[in-house]
mmCIF file of C-alpha atoms in Angstrom:
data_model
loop_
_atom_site.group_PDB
_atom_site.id
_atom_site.type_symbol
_atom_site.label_atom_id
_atom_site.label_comp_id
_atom_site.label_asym_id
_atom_site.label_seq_id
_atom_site.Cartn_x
_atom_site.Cartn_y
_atom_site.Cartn_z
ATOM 1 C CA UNK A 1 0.000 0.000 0.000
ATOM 2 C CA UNK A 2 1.237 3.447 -0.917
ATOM 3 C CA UNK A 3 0.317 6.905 -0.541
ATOM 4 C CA UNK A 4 1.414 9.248 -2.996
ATOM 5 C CA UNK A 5 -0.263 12.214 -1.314
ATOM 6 C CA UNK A 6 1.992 11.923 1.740
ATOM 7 C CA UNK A 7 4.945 10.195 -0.186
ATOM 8 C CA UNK A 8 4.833 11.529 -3.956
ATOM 9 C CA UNK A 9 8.382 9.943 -4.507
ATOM 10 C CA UNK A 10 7.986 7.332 -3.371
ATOM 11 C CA UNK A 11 10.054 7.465 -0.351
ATOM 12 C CA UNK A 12 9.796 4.996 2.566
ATOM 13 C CA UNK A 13 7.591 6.645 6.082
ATOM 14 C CA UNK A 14 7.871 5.308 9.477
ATOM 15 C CA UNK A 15 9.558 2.039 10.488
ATOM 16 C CA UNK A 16 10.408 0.940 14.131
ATOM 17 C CA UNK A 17 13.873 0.863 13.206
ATOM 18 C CA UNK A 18 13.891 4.684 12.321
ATOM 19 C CA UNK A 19 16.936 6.285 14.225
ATOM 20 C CA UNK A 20 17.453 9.807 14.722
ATOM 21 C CA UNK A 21 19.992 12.047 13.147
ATOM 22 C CA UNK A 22 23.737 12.182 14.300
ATOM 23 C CA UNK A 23 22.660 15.076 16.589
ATOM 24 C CA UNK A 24 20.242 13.541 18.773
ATOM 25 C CA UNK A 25 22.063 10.476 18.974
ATOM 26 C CA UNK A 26 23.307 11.740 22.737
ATOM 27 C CA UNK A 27 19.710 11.557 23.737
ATOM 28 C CA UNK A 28 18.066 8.597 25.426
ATOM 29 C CA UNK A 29 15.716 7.914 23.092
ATOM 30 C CA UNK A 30 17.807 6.727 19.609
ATOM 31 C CA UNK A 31 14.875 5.784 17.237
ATOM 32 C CA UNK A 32 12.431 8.271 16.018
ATOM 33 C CA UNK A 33 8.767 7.579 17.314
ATOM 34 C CA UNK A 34 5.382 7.800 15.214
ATOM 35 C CA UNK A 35 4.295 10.781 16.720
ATOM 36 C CA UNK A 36 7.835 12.740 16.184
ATOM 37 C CA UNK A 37 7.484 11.184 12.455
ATOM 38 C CA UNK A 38 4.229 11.990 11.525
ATOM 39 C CA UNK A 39 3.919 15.867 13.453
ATOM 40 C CA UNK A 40 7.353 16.360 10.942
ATOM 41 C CA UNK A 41 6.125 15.135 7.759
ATOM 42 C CA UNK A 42 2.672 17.590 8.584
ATOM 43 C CA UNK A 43 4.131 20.685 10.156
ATOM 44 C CA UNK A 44 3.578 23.246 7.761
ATOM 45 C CA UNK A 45 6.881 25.603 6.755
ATOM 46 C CA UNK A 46 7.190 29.035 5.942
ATOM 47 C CA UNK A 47 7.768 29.073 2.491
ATOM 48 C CA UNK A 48 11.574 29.320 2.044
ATOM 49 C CA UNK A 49 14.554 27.972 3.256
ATOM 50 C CA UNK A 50 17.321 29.974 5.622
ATOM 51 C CA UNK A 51 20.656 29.352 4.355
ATOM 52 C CA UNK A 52 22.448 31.368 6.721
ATOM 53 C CA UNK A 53 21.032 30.704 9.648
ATOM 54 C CA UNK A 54 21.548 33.502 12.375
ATOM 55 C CA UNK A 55 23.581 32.988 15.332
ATOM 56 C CA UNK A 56 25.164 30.063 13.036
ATOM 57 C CA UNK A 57 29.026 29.630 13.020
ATOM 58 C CA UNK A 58 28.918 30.369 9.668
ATOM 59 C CA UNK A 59 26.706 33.675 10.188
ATOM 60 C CA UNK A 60 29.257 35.120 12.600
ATOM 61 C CA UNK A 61 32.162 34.209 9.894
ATOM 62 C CA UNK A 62 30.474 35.711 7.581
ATOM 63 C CA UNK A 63 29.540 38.949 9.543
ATOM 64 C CA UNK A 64 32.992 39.025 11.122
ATOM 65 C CA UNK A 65 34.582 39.030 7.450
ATOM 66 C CA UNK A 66 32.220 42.085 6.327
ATOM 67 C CA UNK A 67 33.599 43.845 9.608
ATOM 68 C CA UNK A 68 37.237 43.570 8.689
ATOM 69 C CA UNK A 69 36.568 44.254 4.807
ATOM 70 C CA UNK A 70 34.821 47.501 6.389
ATOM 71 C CA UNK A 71 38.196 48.106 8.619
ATOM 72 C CA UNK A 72 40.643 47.173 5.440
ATOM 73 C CA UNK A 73 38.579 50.029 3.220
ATOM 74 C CA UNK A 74 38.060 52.602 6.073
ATOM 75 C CA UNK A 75 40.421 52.549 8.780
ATOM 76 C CA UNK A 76 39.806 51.142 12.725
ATOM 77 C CA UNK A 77 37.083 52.714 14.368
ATOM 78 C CA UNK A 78 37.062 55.709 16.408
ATOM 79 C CA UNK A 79 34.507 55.523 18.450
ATOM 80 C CA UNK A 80 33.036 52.728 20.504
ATOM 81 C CA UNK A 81 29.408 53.687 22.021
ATOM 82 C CA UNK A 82 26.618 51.351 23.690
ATOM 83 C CA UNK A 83 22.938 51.795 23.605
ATOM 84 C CA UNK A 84 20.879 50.015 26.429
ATOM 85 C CA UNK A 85 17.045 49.417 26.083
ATOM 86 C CA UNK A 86 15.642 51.117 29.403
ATOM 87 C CA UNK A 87 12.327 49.343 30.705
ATOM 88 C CA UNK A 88 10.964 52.539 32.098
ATOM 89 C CA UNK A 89 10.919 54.225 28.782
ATOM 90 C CA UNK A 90 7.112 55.676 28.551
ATOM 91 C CA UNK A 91 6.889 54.010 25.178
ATOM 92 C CA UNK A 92 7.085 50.855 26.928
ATOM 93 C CA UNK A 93 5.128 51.277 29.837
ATOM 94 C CA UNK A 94 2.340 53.417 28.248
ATOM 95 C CA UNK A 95 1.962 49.800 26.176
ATOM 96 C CA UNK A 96 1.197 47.542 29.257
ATOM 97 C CA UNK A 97 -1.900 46.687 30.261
ATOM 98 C CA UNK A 98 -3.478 45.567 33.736
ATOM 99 C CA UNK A 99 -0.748 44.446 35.974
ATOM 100 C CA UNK A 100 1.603 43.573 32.906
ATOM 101 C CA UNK A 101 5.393 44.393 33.619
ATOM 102 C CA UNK A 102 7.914 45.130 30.660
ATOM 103 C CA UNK A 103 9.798 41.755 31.292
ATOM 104 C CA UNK A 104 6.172 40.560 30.362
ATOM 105 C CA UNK A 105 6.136 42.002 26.626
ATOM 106 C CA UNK A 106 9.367 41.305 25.404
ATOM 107 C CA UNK A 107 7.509 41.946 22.103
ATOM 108 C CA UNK A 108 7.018 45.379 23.062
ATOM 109 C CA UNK A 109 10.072 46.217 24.357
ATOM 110 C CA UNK A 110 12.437 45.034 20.946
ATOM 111 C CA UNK A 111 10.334 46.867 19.014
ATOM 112 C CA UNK A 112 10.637 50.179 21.220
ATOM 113 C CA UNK A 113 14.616 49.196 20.994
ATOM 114 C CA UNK A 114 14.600 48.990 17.445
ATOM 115 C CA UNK A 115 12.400 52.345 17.058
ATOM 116 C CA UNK A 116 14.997 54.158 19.279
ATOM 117 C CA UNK A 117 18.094 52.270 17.814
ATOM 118 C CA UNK A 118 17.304 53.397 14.151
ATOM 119 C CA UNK A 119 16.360 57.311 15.726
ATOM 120 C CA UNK A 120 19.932 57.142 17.121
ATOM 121 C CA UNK A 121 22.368 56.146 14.110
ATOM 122 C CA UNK A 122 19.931 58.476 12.221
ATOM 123 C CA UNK A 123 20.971 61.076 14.652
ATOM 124 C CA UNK A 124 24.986 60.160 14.181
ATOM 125 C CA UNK A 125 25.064 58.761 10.335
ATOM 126 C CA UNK A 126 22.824 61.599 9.194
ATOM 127 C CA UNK A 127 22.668 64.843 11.737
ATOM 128 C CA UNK A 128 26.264 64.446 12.370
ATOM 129 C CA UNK A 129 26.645 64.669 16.190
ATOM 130 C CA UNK A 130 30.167 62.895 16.402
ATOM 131 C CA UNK A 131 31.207 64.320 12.896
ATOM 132 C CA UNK A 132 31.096 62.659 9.541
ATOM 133 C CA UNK A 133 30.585 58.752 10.024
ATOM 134 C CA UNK A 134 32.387 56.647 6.747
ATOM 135 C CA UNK A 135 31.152 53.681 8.050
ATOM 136 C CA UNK A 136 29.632 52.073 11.120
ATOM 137 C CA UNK A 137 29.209 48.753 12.510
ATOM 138 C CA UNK A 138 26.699 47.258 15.456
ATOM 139 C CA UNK A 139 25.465 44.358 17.532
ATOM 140 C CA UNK A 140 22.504 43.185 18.804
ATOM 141 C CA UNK A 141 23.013 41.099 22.251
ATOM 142 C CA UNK A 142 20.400 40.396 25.262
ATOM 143 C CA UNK A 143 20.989 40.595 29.392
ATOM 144 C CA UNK A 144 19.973 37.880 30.863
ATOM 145 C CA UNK A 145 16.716 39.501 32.219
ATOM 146 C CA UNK A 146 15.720 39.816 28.214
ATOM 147 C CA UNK A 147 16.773 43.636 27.719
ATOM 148 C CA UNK A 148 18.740 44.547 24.486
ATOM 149 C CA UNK A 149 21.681 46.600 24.054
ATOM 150 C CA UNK A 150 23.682 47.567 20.893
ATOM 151 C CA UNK A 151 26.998 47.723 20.715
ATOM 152 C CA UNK A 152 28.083 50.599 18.338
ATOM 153 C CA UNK A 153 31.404 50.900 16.347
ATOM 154 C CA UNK A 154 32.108 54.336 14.519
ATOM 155 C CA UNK A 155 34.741 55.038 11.773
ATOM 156 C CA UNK A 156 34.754 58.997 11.438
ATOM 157 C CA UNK A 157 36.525 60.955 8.351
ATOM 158 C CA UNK A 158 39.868 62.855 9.369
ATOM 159 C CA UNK A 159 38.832 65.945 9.931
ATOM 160 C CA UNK A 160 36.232 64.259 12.603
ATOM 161 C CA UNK A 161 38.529 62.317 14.387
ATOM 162 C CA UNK A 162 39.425 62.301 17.674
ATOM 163 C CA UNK A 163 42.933 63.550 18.708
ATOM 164 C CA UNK A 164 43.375 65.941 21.568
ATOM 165 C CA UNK A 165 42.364 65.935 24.816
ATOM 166 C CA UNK A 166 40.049 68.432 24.157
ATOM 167 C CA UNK A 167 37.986 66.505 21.317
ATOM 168 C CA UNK A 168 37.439 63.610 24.088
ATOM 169 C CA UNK A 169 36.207 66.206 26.177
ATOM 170 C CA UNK A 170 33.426 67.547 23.573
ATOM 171 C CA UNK A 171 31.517 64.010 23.678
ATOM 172 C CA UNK A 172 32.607 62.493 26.935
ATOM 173 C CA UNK A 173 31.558 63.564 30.467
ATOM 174 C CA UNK A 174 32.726 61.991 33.575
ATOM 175 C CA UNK A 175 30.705 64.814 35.731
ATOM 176 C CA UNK A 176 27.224 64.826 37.021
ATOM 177 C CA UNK A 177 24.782 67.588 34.966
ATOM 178 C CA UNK A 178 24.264 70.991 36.632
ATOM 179 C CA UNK A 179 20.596 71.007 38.215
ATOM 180 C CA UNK A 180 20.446 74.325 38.234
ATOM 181 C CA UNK A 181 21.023 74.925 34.481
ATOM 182 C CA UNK A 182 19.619 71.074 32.888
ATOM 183 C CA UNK A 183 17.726 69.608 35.472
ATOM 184 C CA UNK A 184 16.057 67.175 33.599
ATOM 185 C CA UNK A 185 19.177 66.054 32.202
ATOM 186 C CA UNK A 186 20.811 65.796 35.702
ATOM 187 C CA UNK A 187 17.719 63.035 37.010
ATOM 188 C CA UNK A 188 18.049 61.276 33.731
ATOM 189 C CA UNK A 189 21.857 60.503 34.361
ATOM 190 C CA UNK A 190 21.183 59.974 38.111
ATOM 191 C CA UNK A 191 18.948 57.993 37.689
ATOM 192 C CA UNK A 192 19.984 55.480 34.958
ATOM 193 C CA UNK A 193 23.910 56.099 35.040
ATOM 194 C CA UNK A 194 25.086 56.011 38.361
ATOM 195 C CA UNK A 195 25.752 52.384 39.470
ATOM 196 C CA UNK A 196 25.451 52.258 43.624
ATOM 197 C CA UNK A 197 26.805 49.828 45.767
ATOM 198 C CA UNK A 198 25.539 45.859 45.373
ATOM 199 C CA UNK A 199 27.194 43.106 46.296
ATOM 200 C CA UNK A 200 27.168 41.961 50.144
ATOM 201 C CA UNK A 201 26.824 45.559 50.661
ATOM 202 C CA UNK A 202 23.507 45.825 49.048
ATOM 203 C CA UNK A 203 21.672 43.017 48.784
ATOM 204 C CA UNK A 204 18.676 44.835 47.362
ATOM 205 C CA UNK A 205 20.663 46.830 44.525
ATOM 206 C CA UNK A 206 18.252 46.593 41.234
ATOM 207 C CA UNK A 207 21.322 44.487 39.678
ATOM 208 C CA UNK A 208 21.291 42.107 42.289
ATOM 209 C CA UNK A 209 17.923 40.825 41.132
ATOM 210 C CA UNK A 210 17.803 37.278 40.362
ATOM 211 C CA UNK A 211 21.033 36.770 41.363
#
């Protein structure tokens, strides 16, 4: 008995002597069940096939060998900035609903990332704020409590680099904001980039959580 609806060429279904592939070998299990069988041959796919799958060994090669053919045409980079998705952005938290956190939505929160992201290297590759960018290169990565943060690297012309003292000094500040003449500015870096004590010291330090 055939069916040439399920097996148009003819190809052989389940047997008890099915094994799995060389990668689940390791498992307990060795040979491939009916159900495991049959909910493969009917799970429906999306239409095309990913030939460079991301996260893949190959996919970082290949991204890593773009980076240094960017580096070989353009120079090192100049500038080395990251961007971290904040949970208490009002984007976010206008979005929740009932008791819903942000570590809730994750779906919410990438897309506010990305939003922000792409408003940012608008603001650098386009409006200039570092000087003229020749090229730029970022990553993606995740915390382990799900936020997303972008790692930034900037290649500026020569008449934007950085070389003095006093360049650094232009786009880098070590010193808290002045309430008196940005106060909103001096609660937004108190707030989110000032790192207190944790540790044994304090237990209950926001970085603390989870472990």
């Amino acid at each position: 008995m055939t069916y040439p609806l399920l097996f148009p060429r003819g190809e052989c279904s389940w047997n008890t002597g099915m094994e799995h592939v060389e990668e689940r070998r390791t498992a307990k299990r060795t040979r491939v069940t009916q159900l495991q069988y049959y909910a493969y041959r009917l799970s429906q796919g999306n239409g095309f096939s990913i030939l460079l799958n991301s996260g893949s060994r190959r996919h970082m090669q290949q991204n890593y060998q773009g980076a240094m053919a960017m580096v070989r045409k353009f120079g090192k980079p100049d500038l080395f900035l990251t961007f971290t998705c904040n949970p208490s952005w009002s984007e976010i938290l206008n979005s929740m609903e009932g008791v819903q956190r942000p570590e809730d939505r994750s779906d919410i929160i990438v897309r506010v990332f990305n939003m922000k992201l792409k408003e940012l290297l608008e603001d650098i590759c386009k409006h200039g704020i570092f000087g003229t960018v020749l090229a730029y290169i970022y990553v993606i990565e995740f915390q382990k409590r799900g936020l997303p943060h972008a790692h930034i690297l900037l290649t500026l012309d020569s008449e934007s680099k950085i070389r003095t003292k006093d360049d650094i000094d232009k786009f880098v500040s070590a010193e808290l904001p002045d309430p008196c003449t940005d106060l909103r500015l001096f609660q937004i870096v108190t707030k989110c980039m000032v790192h207190g004590p944790c540790g044994t010291i304090n237990i209950n330090s926001p970085c603390m959580r989870d472990g």
